Every structure is written in structure tokens, then in C-alpha cells.
XYZ file of C-alpha atoms in Angstrom:
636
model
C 8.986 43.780 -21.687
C 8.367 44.103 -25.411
C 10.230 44.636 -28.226
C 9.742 47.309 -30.638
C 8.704 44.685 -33.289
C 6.153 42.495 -31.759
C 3.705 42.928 -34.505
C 5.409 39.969 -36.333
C 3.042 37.569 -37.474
C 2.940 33.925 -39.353
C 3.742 33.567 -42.906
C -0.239 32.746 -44.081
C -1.521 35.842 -42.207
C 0.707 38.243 -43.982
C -0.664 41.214 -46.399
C 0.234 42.314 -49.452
C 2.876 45.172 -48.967
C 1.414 48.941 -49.332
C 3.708 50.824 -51.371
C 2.922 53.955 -49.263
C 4.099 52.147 -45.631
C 6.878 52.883 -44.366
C 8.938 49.731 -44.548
C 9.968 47.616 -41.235
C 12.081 44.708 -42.882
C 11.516 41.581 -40.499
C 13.208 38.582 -41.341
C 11.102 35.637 -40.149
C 13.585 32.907 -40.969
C 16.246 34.203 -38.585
C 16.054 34.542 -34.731
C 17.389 38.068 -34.826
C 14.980 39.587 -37.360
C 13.735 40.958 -34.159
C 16.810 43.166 -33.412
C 16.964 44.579 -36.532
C 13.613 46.155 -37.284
C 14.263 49.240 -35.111
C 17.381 49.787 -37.390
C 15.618 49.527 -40.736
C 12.310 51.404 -40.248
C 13.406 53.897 -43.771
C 11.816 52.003 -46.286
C 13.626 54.417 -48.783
C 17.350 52.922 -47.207
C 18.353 56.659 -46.599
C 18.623 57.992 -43.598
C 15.597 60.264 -42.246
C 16.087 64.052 -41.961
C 16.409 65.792 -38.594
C 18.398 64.934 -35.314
C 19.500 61.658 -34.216
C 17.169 62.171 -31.268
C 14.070 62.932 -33.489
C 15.322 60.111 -35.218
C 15.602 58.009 -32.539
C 11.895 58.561 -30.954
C 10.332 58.101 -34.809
C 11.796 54.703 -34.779
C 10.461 53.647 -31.561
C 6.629 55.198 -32.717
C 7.270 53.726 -36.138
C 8.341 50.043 -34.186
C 6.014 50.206 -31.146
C 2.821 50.545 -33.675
C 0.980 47.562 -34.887
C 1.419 46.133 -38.089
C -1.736 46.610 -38.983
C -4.317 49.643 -38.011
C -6.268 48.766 -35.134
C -4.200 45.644 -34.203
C -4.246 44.018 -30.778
C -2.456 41.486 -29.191
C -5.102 38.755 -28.952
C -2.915 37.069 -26.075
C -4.552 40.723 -24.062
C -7.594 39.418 -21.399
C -10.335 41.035 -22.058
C -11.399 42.894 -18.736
C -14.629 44.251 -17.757
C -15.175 47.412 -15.729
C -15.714 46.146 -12.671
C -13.062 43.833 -12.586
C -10.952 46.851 -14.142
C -12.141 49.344 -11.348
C -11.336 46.435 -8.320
C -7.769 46.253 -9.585
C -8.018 49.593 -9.663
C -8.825 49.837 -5.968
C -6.833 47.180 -4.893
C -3.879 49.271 -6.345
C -5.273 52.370 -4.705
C -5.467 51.292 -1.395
C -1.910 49.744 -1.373
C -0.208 53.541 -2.698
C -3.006 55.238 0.113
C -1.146 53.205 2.745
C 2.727 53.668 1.602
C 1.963 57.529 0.797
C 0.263 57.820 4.110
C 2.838 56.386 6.004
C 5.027 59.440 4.927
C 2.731 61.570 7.096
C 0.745 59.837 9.325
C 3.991 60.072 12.060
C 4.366 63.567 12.078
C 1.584 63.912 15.027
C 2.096 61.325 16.791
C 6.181 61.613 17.594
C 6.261 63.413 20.408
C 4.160 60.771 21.743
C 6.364 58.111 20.425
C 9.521 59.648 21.836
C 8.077 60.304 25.685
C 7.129 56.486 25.525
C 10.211 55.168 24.811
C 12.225 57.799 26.111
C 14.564 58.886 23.831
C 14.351 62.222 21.875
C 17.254 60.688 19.547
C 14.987 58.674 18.134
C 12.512 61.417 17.002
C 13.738 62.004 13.585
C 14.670 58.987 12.528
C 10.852 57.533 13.178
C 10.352 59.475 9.680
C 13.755 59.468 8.176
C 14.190 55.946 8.180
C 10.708 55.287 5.842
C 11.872 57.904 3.442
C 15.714 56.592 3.415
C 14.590 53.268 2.713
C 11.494 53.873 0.269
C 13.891 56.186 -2.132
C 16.955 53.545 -1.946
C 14.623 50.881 -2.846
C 12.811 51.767 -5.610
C 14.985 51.642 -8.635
C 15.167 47.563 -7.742
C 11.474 46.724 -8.019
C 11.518 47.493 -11.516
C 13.782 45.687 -12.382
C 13.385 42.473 -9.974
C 9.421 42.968 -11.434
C 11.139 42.561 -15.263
C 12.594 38.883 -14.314
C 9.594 37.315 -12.356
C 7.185 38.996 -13.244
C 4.605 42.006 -12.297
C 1.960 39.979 -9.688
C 4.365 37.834 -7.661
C 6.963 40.934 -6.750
C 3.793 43.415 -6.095
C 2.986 40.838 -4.032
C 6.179 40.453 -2.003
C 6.105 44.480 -1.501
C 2.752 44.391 -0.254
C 4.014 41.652 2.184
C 7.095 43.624 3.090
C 4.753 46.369 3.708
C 2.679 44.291 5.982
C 4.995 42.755 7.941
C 7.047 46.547 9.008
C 3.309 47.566 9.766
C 2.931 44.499 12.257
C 6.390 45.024 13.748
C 5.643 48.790 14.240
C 2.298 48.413 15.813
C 4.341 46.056 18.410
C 7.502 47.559 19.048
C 8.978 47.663 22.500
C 11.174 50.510 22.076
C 12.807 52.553 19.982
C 15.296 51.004 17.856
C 12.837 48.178 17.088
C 9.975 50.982 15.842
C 13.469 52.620 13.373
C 13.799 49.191 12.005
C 10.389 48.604 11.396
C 9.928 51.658 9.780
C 12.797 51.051 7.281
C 11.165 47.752 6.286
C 8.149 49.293 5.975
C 9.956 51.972 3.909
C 10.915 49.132 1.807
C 7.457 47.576 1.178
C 6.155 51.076 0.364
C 8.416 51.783 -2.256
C 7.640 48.733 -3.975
C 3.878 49.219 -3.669
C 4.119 52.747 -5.366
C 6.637 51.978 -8.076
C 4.788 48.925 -8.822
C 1.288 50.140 -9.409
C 2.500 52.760 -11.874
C 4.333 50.037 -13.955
C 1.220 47.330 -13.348
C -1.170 50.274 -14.426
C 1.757 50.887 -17.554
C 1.416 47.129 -18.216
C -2.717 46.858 -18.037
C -3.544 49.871 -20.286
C -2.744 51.993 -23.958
C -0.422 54.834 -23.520
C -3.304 57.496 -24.275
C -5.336 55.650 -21.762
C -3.232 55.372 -18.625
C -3.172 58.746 -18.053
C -6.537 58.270 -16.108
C -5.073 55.858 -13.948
C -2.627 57.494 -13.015
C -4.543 60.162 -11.870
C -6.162 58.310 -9.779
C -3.361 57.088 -8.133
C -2.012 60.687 -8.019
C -4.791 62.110 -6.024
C -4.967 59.425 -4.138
C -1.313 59.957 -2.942
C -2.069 63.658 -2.974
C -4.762 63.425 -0.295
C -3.253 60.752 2.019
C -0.001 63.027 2.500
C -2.056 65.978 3.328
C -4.302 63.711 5.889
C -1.500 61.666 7.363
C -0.889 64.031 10.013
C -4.861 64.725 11.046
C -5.228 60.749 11.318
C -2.098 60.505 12.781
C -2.838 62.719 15.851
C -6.560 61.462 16.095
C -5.485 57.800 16.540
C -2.368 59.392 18.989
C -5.164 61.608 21.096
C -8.103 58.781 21.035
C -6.918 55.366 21.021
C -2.826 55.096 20.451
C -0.162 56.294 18.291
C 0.204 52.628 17.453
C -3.181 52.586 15.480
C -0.889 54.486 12.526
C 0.574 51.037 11.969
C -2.269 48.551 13.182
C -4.831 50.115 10.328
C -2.350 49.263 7.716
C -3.021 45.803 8.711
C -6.798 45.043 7.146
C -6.678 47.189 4.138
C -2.775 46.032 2.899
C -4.311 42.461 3.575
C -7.733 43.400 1.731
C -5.457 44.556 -1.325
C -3.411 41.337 -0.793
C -6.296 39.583 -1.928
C -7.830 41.459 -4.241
C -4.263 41.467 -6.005
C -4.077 37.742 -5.697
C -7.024 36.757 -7.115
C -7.983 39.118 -9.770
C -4.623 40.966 -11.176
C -4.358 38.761 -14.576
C -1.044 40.045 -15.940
C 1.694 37.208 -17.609
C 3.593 36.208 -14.793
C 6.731 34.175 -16.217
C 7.816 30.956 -14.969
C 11.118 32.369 -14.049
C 13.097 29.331 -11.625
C 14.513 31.423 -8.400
C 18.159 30.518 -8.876
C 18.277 31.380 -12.255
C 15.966 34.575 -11.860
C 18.394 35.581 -8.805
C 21.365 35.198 -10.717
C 20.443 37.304 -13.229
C 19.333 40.621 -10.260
C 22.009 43.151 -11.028
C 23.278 42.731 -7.495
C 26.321 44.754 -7.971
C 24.090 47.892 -9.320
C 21.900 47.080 -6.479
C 24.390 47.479 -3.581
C 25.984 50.228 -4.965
C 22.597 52.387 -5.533
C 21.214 51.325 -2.212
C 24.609 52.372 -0.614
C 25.427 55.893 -1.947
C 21.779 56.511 -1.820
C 21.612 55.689 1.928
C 25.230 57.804 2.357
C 24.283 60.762 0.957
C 20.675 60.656 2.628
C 22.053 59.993 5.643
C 24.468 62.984 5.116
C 21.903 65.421 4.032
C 19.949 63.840 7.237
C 22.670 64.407 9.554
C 23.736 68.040 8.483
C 23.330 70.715 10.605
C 21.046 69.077 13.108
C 23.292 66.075 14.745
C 26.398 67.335 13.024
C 27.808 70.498 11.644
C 28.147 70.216 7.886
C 31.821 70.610 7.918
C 32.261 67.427 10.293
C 34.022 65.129 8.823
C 30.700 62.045 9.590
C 28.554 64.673 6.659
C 31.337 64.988 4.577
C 32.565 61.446 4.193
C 28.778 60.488 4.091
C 27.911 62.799 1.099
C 31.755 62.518 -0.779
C 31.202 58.847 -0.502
C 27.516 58.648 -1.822
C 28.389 60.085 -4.855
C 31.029 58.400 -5.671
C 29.573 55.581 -4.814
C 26.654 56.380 -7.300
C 29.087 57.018 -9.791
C 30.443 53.600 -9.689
C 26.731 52.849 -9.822
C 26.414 54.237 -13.204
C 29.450 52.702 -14.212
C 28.135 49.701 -13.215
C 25.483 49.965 -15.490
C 26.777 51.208 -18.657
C 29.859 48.385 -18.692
C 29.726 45.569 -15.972
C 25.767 44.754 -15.354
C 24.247 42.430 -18.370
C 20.852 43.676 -17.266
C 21.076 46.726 -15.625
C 18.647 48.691 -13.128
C 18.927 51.485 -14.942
C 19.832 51.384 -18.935
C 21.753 54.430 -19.919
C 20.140 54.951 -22.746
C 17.648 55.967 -20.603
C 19.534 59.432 -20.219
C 20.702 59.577 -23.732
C 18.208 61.833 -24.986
C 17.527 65.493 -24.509
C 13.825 64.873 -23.714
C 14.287 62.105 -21.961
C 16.226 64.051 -19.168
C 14.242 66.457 -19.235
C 11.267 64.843 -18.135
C 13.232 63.352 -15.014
C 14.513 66.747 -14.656
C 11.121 68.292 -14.502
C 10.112 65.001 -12.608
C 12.599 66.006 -9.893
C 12.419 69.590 -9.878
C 8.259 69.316 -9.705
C 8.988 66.748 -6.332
C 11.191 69.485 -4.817
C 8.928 72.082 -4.929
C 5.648 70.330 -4.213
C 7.136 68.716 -1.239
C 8.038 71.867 0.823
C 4.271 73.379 0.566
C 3.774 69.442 2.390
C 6.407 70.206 5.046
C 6.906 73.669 5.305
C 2.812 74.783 5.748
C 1.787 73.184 8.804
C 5.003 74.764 10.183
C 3.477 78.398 9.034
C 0.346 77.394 10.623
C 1.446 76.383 14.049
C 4.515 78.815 14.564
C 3.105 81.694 12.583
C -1.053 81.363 13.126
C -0.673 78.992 16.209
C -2.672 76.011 15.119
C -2.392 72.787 16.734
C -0.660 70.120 14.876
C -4.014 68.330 13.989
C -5.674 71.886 12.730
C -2.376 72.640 10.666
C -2.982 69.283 8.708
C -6.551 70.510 8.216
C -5.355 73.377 6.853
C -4.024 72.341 3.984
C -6.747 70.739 2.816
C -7.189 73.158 -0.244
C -4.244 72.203 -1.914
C -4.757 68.588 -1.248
C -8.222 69.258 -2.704
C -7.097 71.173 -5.626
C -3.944 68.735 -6.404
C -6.319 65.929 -6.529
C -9.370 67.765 -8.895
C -6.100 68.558 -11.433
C -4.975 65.395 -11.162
C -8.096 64.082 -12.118
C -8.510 66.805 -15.213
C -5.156 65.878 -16.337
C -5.804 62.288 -16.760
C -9.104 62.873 -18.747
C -7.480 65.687 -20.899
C -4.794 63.219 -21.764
C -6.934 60.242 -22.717
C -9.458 62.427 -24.729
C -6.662 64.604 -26.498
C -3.550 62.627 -26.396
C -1.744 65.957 -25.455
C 0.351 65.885 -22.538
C 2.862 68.977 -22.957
C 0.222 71.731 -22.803
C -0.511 70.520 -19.109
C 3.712 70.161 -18.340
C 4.014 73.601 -19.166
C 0.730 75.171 -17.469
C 1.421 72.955 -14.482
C 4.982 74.763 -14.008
C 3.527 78.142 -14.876
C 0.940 77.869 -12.258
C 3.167 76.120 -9.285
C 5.640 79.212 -10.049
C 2.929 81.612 -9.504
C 1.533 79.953 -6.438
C 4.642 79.000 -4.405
C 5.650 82.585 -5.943
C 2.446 84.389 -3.776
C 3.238 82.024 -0.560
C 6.502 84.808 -0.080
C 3.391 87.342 1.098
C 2.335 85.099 3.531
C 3.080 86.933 7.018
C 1.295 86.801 10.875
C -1.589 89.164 9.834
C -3.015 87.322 6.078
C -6.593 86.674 5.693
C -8.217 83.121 5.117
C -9.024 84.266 1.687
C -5.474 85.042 0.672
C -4.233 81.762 2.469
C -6.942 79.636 0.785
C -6.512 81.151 -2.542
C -2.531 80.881 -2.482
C -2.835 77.040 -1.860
C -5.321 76.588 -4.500
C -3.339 78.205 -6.919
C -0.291 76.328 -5.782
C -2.199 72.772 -5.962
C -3.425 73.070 -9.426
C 0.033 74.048 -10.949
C 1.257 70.947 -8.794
C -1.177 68.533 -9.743
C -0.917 67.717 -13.279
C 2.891 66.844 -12.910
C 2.384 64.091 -10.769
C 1.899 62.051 -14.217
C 2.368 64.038 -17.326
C 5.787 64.097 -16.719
C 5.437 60.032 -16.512
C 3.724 59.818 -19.629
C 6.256 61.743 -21.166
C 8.806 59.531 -20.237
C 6.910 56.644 -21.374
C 6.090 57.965 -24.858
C 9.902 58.848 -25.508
C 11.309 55.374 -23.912
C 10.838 51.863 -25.899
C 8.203 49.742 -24.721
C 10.650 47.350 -23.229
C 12.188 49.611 -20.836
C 8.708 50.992 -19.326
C 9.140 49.255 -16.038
C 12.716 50.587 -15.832
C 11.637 53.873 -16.830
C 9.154 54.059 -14.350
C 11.182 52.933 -11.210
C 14.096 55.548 -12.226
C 11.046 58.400 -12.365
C 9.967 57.044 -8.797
C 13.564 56.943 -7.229
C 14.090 60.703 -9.102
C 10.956 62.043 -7.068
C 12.150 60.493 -3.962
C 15.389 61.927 -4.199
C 14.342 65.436 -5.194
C 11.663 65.082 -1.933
C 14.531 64.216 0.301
C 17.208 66.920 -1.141
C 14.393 69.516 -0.977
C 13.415 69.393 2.650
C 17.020 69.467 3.825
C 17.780 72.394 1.519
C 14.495 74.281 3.105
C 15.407 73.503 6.499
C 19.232 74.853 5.836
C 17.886 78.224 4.573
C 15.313 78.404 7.420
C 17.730 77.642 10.225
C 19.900 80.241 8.632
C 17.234 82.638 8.201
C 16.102 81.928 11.438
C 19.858 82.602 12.729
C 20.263 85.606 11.605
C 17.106 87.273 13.515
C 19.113 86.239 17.138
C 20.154 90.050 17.682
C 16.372 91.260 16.923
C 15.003 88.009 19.474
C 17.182 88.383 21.926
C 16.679 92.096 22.173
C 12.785 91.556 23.176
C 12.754 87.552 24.357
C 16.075 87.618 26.580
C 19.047 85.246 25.172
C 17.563 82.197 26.667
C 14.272 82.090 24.710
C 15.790 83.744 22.046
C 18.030 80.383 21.962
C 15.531 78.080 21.621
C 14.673 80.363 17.861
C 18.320 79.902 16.697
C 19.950 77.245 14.402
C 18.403 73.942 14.032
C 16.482 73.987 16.987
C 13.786 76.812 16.121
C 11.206 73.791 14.446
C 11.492 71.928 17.265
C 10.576 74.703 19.363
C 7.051 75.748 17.871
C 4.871 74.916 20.846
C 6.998 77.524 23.191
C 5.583 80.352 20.944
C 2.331 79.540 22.356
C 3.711 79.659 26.082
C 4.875 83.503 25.562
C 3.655 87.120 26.359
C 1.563 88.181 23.839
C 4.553 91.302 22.672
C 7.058 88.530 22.734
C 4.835 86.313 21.073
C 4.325 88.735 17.905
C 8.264 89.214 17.605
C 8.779 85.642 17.294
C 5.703 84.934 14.586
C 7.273 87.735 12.631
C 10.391 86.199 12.457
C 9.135 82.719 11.903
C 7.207 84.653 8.730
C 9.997 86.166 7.567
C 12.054 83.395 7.528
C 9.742 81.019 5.506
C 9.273 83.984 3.144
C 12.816 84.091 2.478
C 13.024 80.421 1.897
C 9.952 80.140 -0.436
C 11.881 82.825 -2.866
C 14.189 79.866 -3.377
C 11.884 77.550 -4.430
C 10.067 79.928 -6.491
C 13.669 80.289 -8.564
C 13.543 76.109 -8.419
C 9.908 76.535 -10.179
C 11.301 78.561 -12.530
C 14.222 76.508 -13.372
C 10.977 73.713 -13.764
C 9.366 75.634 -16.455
C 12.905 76.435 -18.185
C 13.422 72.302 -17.912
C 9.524 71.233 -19.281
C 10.056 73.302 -22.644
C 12.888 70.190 -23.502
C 10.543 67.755 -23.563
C 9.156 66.724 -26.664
C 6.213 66.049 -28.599
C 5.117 62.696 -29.051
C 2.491 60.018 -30.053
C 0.600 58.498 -27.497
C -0.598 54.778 -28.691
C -4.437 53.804 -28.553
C -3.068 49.989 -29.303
C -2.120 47.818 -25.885
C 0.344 44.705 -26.317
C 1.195 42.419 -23.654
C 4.371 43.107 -21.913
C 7.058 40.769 -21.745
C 8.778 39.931 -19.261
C 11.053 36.671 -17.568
C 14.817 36.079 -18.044
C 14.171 35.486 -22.179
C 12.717 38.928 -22.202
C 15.581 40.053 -20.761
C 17.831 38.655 -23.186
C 15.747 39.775 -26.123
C 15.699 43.917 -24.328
C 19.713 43.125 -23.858
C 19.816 42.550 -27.742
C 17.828 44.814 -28.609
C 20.327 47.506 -26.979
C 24.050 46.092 -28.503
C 21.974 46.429 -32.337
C 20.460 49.660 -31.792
C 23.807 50.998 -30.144
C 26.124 49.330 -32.820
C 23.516 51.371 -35.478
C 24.014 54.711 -33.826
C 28.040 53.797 -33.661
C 27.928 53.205 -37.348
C 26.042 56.710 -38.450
C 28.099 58.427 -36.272
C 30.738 57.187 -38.020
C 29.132 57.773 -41.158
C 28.166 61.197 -40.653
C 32.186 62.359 -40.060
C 33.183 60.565 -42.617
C 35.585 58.862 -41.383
C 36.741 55.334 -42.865
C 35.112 52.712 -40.882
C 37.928 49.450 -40.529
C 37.092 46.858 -41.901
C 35.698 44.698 -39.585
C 33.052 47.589 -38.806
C 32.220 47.836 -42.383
C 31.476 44.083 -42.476
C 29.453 43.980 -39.906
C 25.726 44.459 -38.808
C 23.672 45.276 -35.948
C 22.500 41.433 -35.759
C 26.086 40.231 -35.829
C 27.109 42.688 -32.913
C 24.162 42.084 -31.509
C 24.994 38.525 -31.080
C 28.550 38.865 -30.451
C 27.669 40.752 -27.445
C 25.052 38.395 -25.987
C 27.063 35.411 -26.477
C 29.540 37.262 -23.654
């Protein structure tokens, strides 16, 4: 990645000085002149006004901009459209397949599990994509940032592929759980990495664009996984889902291959291996998995006292502690660099990030389930159902992107976004077994545009408020923070349904005898949709009532997560979005460079700390510099 001072340039090409700049000393004679520009952007030598964050996110603006207006890096390929808008689809078609994959199971598992015989299995067909995808993604970032964008895009996609094949082919059920997790893998590589190629190929104010695309794109193959999924079950075989991932990830392969011009760095294996934070990796992937898993495992295998969901949970987060500690004092180039959560905004926008992926998700899970236990849809019909807010997420997706481009403005659409989800998710509580198609249609379109512009805002945010060179890093940690929230939220819906659900036994029994009534209790009532449909037509209305009653009950809860969202998006701040693109860095050298970067800018903020308390500095602080630390630090 870059450095916040890139716009360094040769002694004969350098302008007289304009008294009215704002100065950004750069020292050409000495190899760290490079660390110390983001310390010295106060051409007056006083400090600026305001809070050390405000000050903080002026110096990266003030360091990210060229030196002079209208500068580009000249090292930038110039691309035409169409070879812009086949990248584009190449990078489309590769988030289509890992965001359909999500879905595309739901139908066809019942299937799946009479095949192979084993209703153990059933779960874990989908748990073990989603387990893998969000443990996985904070590494392609960072694996991306030592050899490069193209070659590690291209690994995932090959990953991706090869779970696909393995799928398509398995022979029973344990084989299809493996392939899923390495197909899990593959997919969270091919979404993390097209938001950080798409970060690395365009301007800040223009990427919003492309991100909607990819947005809506992921927006309408969740909603159709499940109607393609039981088509290809009911026509031709549920191992189609896997088999037409085949052609198109090989199609974007290619595409990728041949016309994705972004630096790649000549990074040797052994040396680019060495320097993988392998210790941060194992630890994330572990207490990731572990707490999954225990969330996973609660209240539908185990109870959530037992001491498997206990250990599992206690255990992932400690185990993601050590992660984090990890990072901030073991790992010389970290997944995750804390500074990344030293800022107000900056947590706020994974907060909102997170919070927005909680609430969104349940509308993608917890629908179809109101449309075959409360309306009686088939599975197929209840994916078609939700068309309008797949529809409506995708149109705001696509507004958001142009607003952003044309106005640089990307709080106004943060804040209606959470305003509008509230209110949607808010009017899905009135849903019951006697509301009209109108009210149903108009709830979800409500819903999907307060959803839709917070697949990226949010993102761009996070990008504005970060320095260039920790984009990719950024980006990943925003990816692994939506799959988290995703995975925490459906567990946390299904607890309060079952419970919900629980509680009407007295009211069930009374009209559907304690046998039937059973089958509605605890974690089993999802599981035991289709035996509405087998039921008297009295008994039948008791148990749609209580299905709506439930789900009303649990969508209060996200409403008060929605409102904690809007609460959360009023912390992020305002900031600049760049119309000027420079070519991303990245290899073990940029690494070094980022690494540097970090010990100056840290051993600055040490030093006005200590300058604002007043406190005597010793002696050897006094004497030294940013640079000096800077290179103290990286000789270790």
C-alpha cells in the first residue's frame, strides 16, 4: 500500500513553495523523509486546534493529497471503458457465485440429507460455508498486501473452484461438509478481494459506484439462491448448485488473468511466507471457528449451559483476545493494525458495519420462514417472495453509488439508510396470518431501501478515515465484521424464536394435542414448517398465529438493534473523498515502509500526549524523533 507522502518528486521537477500551502517538510536526502511527513503537515510548527482525532484524519487528507492540484501517478494504466466494465464483470460474477452459495442450499437440503442419509448433516451443509468464509477473511487482506492483488484473487477463485468440483461429486456426507468449508474459504477471498481490487483500481469519490454494483449484485443472488436452488433440486439435481459454479468461476478466472492490470510485486514465496502473520492467523481462525461453532451448537445439538457451548464460546474469546494481543505487540505486520480501532469514527463505521449486517440478515432468513409457516408457501415461492426487497436493496444500492461519486457525500445516506431500515424492520412486527400483499410488499420495500445504501457507505467511510496504506486491511476487517454480525444475528433470532415459540406450548397443546404441539416447541418448531400444511384447517390457524406472533416478538429486537444503528452512524465523521488515484503499493518493502510509517506516527502521538500534561519528557524522549524511533523499531 501507499504511504501518506507519495507525492514526492525529483529535485528538477520541484516548484517554487506557495506561501499559502500548508507545509509537508520531505527530506529527499534521507530514506526516512517518508515517515516523517505525516508528523509535520503544520507548516506554522504549532500544533492544529481541535481533537487529536480531527487531528489525526486532517493529516492523513493533508498527506494522501497530491502535491500538486490535479496530480496523478503517471505509473496509473490508463483503462478504457470496456476493459473497465469486463473487470468489472469478471469481479461481479466471482462475488454472484460466493454470495449465492450462502443461499442456493437452503432448498435443496432436505434433498441432500435423504440421499446420504443422515439428518446430522443438515445444518452443517450451510454452517460450514459461513464458518469458514467469516474465519477467513481477515487473511486475504493481508496475504493480498505481500504478493500482491491478482495472484491471491486468483488463488481464491481457485479455492472456490475446486470446493465447487468436490461438492458437485461428493459421495456422502462428510465429503459434501468439507467441500463446503473449502468452498467457504474461496468465497471469502473472492468477496473481500474485489472490494480491495475495486479500492485499488479507482479514486475514493469514484468507487462508490463500484461498489454498488457489487452490492446489488450480492443483494440479488442471496435473495435468488434459494429459487435456483430448488429449481436445479426439482429439475435436474441438487448437485447443479455446485456444477454451475464451475463455467462462470472459470470464465472470471480468465477474464481476471488476462485483463486485471494491477502491480503485482515480485514477492519470492519463502520470504513472502515468512513474513504472513501466522500466529494472528491461527489465533483469529481459531476463536472465530470456537465461538461460531458455539453459537452453532447452542440450543439445537446442545443446551447452552453444556459445558461443549460454554468451553466453545469462553475459549473463542479468549482466544481472540490473544488475537488482538497478537497484533498490537508480537506480529511485525499484523492482520489487523490497531490503529485501526483507535479512532472514534473509525469504530463507528465497523460498528454500524456490523450492526447494519445483523439486521439485514434476519429479513434474509427469517422471511421465507413467515412465508411458508405463516402464509404456507413452498420453499421455492417463499424465495420469490422476497423479491421486493432484493429489488429495492439493489435500486438503493445503485443510487447510493451515483450520489456518492456526483456529491462526494456519504453520511447523509448512513444516516437515512438507518432511519429507513428502523422504520421498515419496525412495520414487519404487524405482520400476522391475515396481511394483505400490499402491506407485505410495501414493508419489504421500505425495509430494502433503508438496507441498501449501507452495504458501502459505511465502507467508504472507513476508507476516507483510514491511511491509504491500510485500505486492504481496512477492508478485510469490514468484511470479517459483517460476517460476524450475520452469524451472531441469526443465532440470536433463532434463540428468541425458539423461546417465543416455547412459551405458546400450553395454548398448542390445548387445540393440537401434546404430540403435535411438540413438534412447535424449542428448537425444533423451524424444522417442522411443512407439518403445518398437513393439519386441520382450526388447528392449522392456531399454529400460523403462533408462528406470527413469535416472529413479531423477535423483529421488536432487531428493531431496538436498528436503533442502536442509527445511535452508532451519528459517530462517524465527515470527510474528504479524493478525486486523485495513486497506485497502491504493495510487496514485503511496502510492508516495511506501512510498518514505519506506524512506530513514527505512534512515537508523535506518544510525544503530544506527553506534551499536552506537561509532564517532563526524560531525556532520551526529548532527544529523539519520530524517524529515529521509527528506525529503532524496524531494525527489531
Amino acid at each position: 500500500m501507499e504511504s501518506t507522502h507519495n507525492a514526492t518528486v525529483p529535485p528538477r521537477n520541484i516548484q517554487p513553495p506557495n506561501p499559502n500551502a500548508p507545509f509537508k517538510e520531505v527530506d529527499v536526502a534521507t530514506p526516512s523523509s517518508s515517515i516523517r511527513s505525516t508528523a509535520e503537515l503544520d507548516g506554522s510548527g504549532q500544533e492544529p486546534n481541535g481533537t487529536e482525532e480531527e487531528e489525526e484524519n486532517s493529516r492523513t487528507v493533508a498527506a494522501d493529497e497530491p502535491s500538486a492540484p490535479g496530480a496523478q501517478d503517471e505509473n496509473i494504466p490508463q483503462r478504457s471503458k470496456l476493459k473497465i466494465a469486463v473487470i468489472m464483470f469478471s469481479l461481479a460474477v466471482a462475488v454472484l457465485l460466493a454470495a449465492l452459495d450462502i443461499t442456493i442450499v437452503t432448498t435443496a437440503l432436505p434433498t441432500i440429507a435423504e440421499e446420504f442419509n443422515s439428518a446430522s448433516g443438515y445444518t452443517w451443509v450451510g454452517s460450514a460455508y459461513l464458518i469458514a468464509q467469516a474465519a477467513s477473511t481477515p487473511i486475504w487482506g493481508k496475504v493480498s498486501d505481500i504478493f500482491g492483488r491478482k495472484p491471491i484473487l486468483l488463488v481464491a477463485n481457485a479455492i472456490f473452484f475446486v470446493g465447487s468440483l468436490l461438492a458437485g461429486v461428493s459421495v456422502n456426507m462428510d465429503m459434501l461438509i468439507a467441500a463446503r468449508a473449502i468452498q467457504g474459504i474461496g468465497g471469502g477471498g473472492l468477496i473481500t478481494l474485489a472490494n480491495i481490487t475495486i479500492s485499488d483500481l479507482f479514486t475514493m469519490r469514484d468507487r462508490g459506484a463500484y461498489f454498488a454494483i457489487i452490492g446489488g449484485v450480492w443483494a440479488l443472488a442471496s435473495s435468488l439462491g434459494p429459487v435456483i436452488g430448488g429449481l436445479f433440486t426439482q429439475k435436474v439435481s441438487w448437485r447443479w448448485c455446485f456444477y454451475i459454479n464451475l463455467p462462470l468461476d472459470g470464465l472470471a478466472f480468465i477474464i481476471i488473468l488476462f485483463f486485471l492490470d494491477v502491480k503485482t510485486p515480485k514477492t519470492p514465496l519463502r520470504k513472502g511466507l515468512k513474513a504472513v502473520d501466522w500466529l494472528g492467523s491461527f489465533t483469529m481462525v481459531g476463536g472465530t471457528i470456537m465461538l461460531l461453532l458455539g453459537l452453532e451448537f447452542g440450543g439445537i445439538t446442545h443446551p447452552w449451559d453444556s459445558a461443549t457451548v460454554l468451553c466453545l464460546i469462553i475459549f473463542g474469546v479468549v482466544t481472540i483476545g490473544i488475537f488482538f494481543l497478537v497484533e498490537w505487540r508480537v506480529a511485525p505486520y499484523p492482520l489487523m493494525p490497531l490503529d485501526l480501532f483507535s479512532k472514534r469514527s473509525n469504530l463507528a463505521a465497523l460498528g454500524a458495519c456490523f450492526l447494519h449486517a445483523f439486521v439485514f440478515i434476519s429479513g434474509s432468513y427469517f422471511l421465507p420462514l413467515y412465508f411458508q409457516a405463516v402464509l404456507g408457501a413452498t420453499p421455492i415461492l417463499s424465495g420469490v417472495y422476497v423479491l421486493p426487497t432484493a429489488l429495492a436493496i439493489s435500486f438503493l444500492s445503485a443510487f447510493t453509488g451515483i450520489f456518492i461519486k456526483k456529491t462526494g457525500q456519504y453520511l447523509p445516506l448512513i444516516w437515512f439508510g438507518m432511519l429507513m431500515m428502523t422504520l421498515g424492520f419496525g412495520l414487519f412486527i404487524n405482520l400476522d396470518e391475515n396481511s394483505s400483499w400490499a402491506k407485505i410488499i410495501i414493508f419489504q420495500i421500505i425495509a430494502g431501501i433503508g438496507v441498501g445504501p449501507n452495504f458501502q457507505a459505511p465502507l467508504i467511510a472507513l476508507q476516507s478515515l483510514v491511511p491509504k496504506r491500510d485500505i486492504a486491511t481496512a477492508t478485510a476487517t469490514f468484511g470479517f465484521t459483517r460476517n460476524l454480525g450475520s452469524a451472531i444475528s441469526v443465532v440470536v433470532g433463532s434463540v428468541i424464536f425458539n423461546n417465543e415459540m416455547k412459551s405458546k406450548q400450553s395454548q398448542l397443546v390445548a387445540t393440537l394435542g401434546p404430540q403435535t404441539a411438540s413438534s412447535f416447541g424449542g428448537g425444533s418448531a423451524g424444522a417442522s414448517v411443512g407439518l403445518i400444511q398437513s393439519l386441520p384447517n382450526e388447528q392449522k390457524a392456531v399454529a400460523r398465529k403462533a408462528f406470527a406472533e413469535a416472529l413479531s416478538t423477535m423483529w421488536i429486537v432487531y428493531v431496538a438493534f436498528a436503533g442502536v444503528a442509527i445511535v452508532t452512524s451519528l459517530m462517524i465523521t465527515r470527510n474528504k473523498l479524493d478525486k486523485q488515484h495513486q497506485e497502491t503499493k504493495t510487496g514485503i518493502e511496502a510492508e516495511k515502509e506501512k510498518r514505519a510509517e506506524r512506530v513514527a506516527e505512534r512515537a508523535e502521538r506518544k510525544r503530544k500526549r506527553a506534551s499536552r500534561s506537561s509532564l517532563p519528557l526524560d531525556t532520551e524522549a526529548q532527544n529523539s524523533t519520530p524517524v529515529v524511533e521509527a528506525e529503532k523499531e524496524t531494525k527489531v
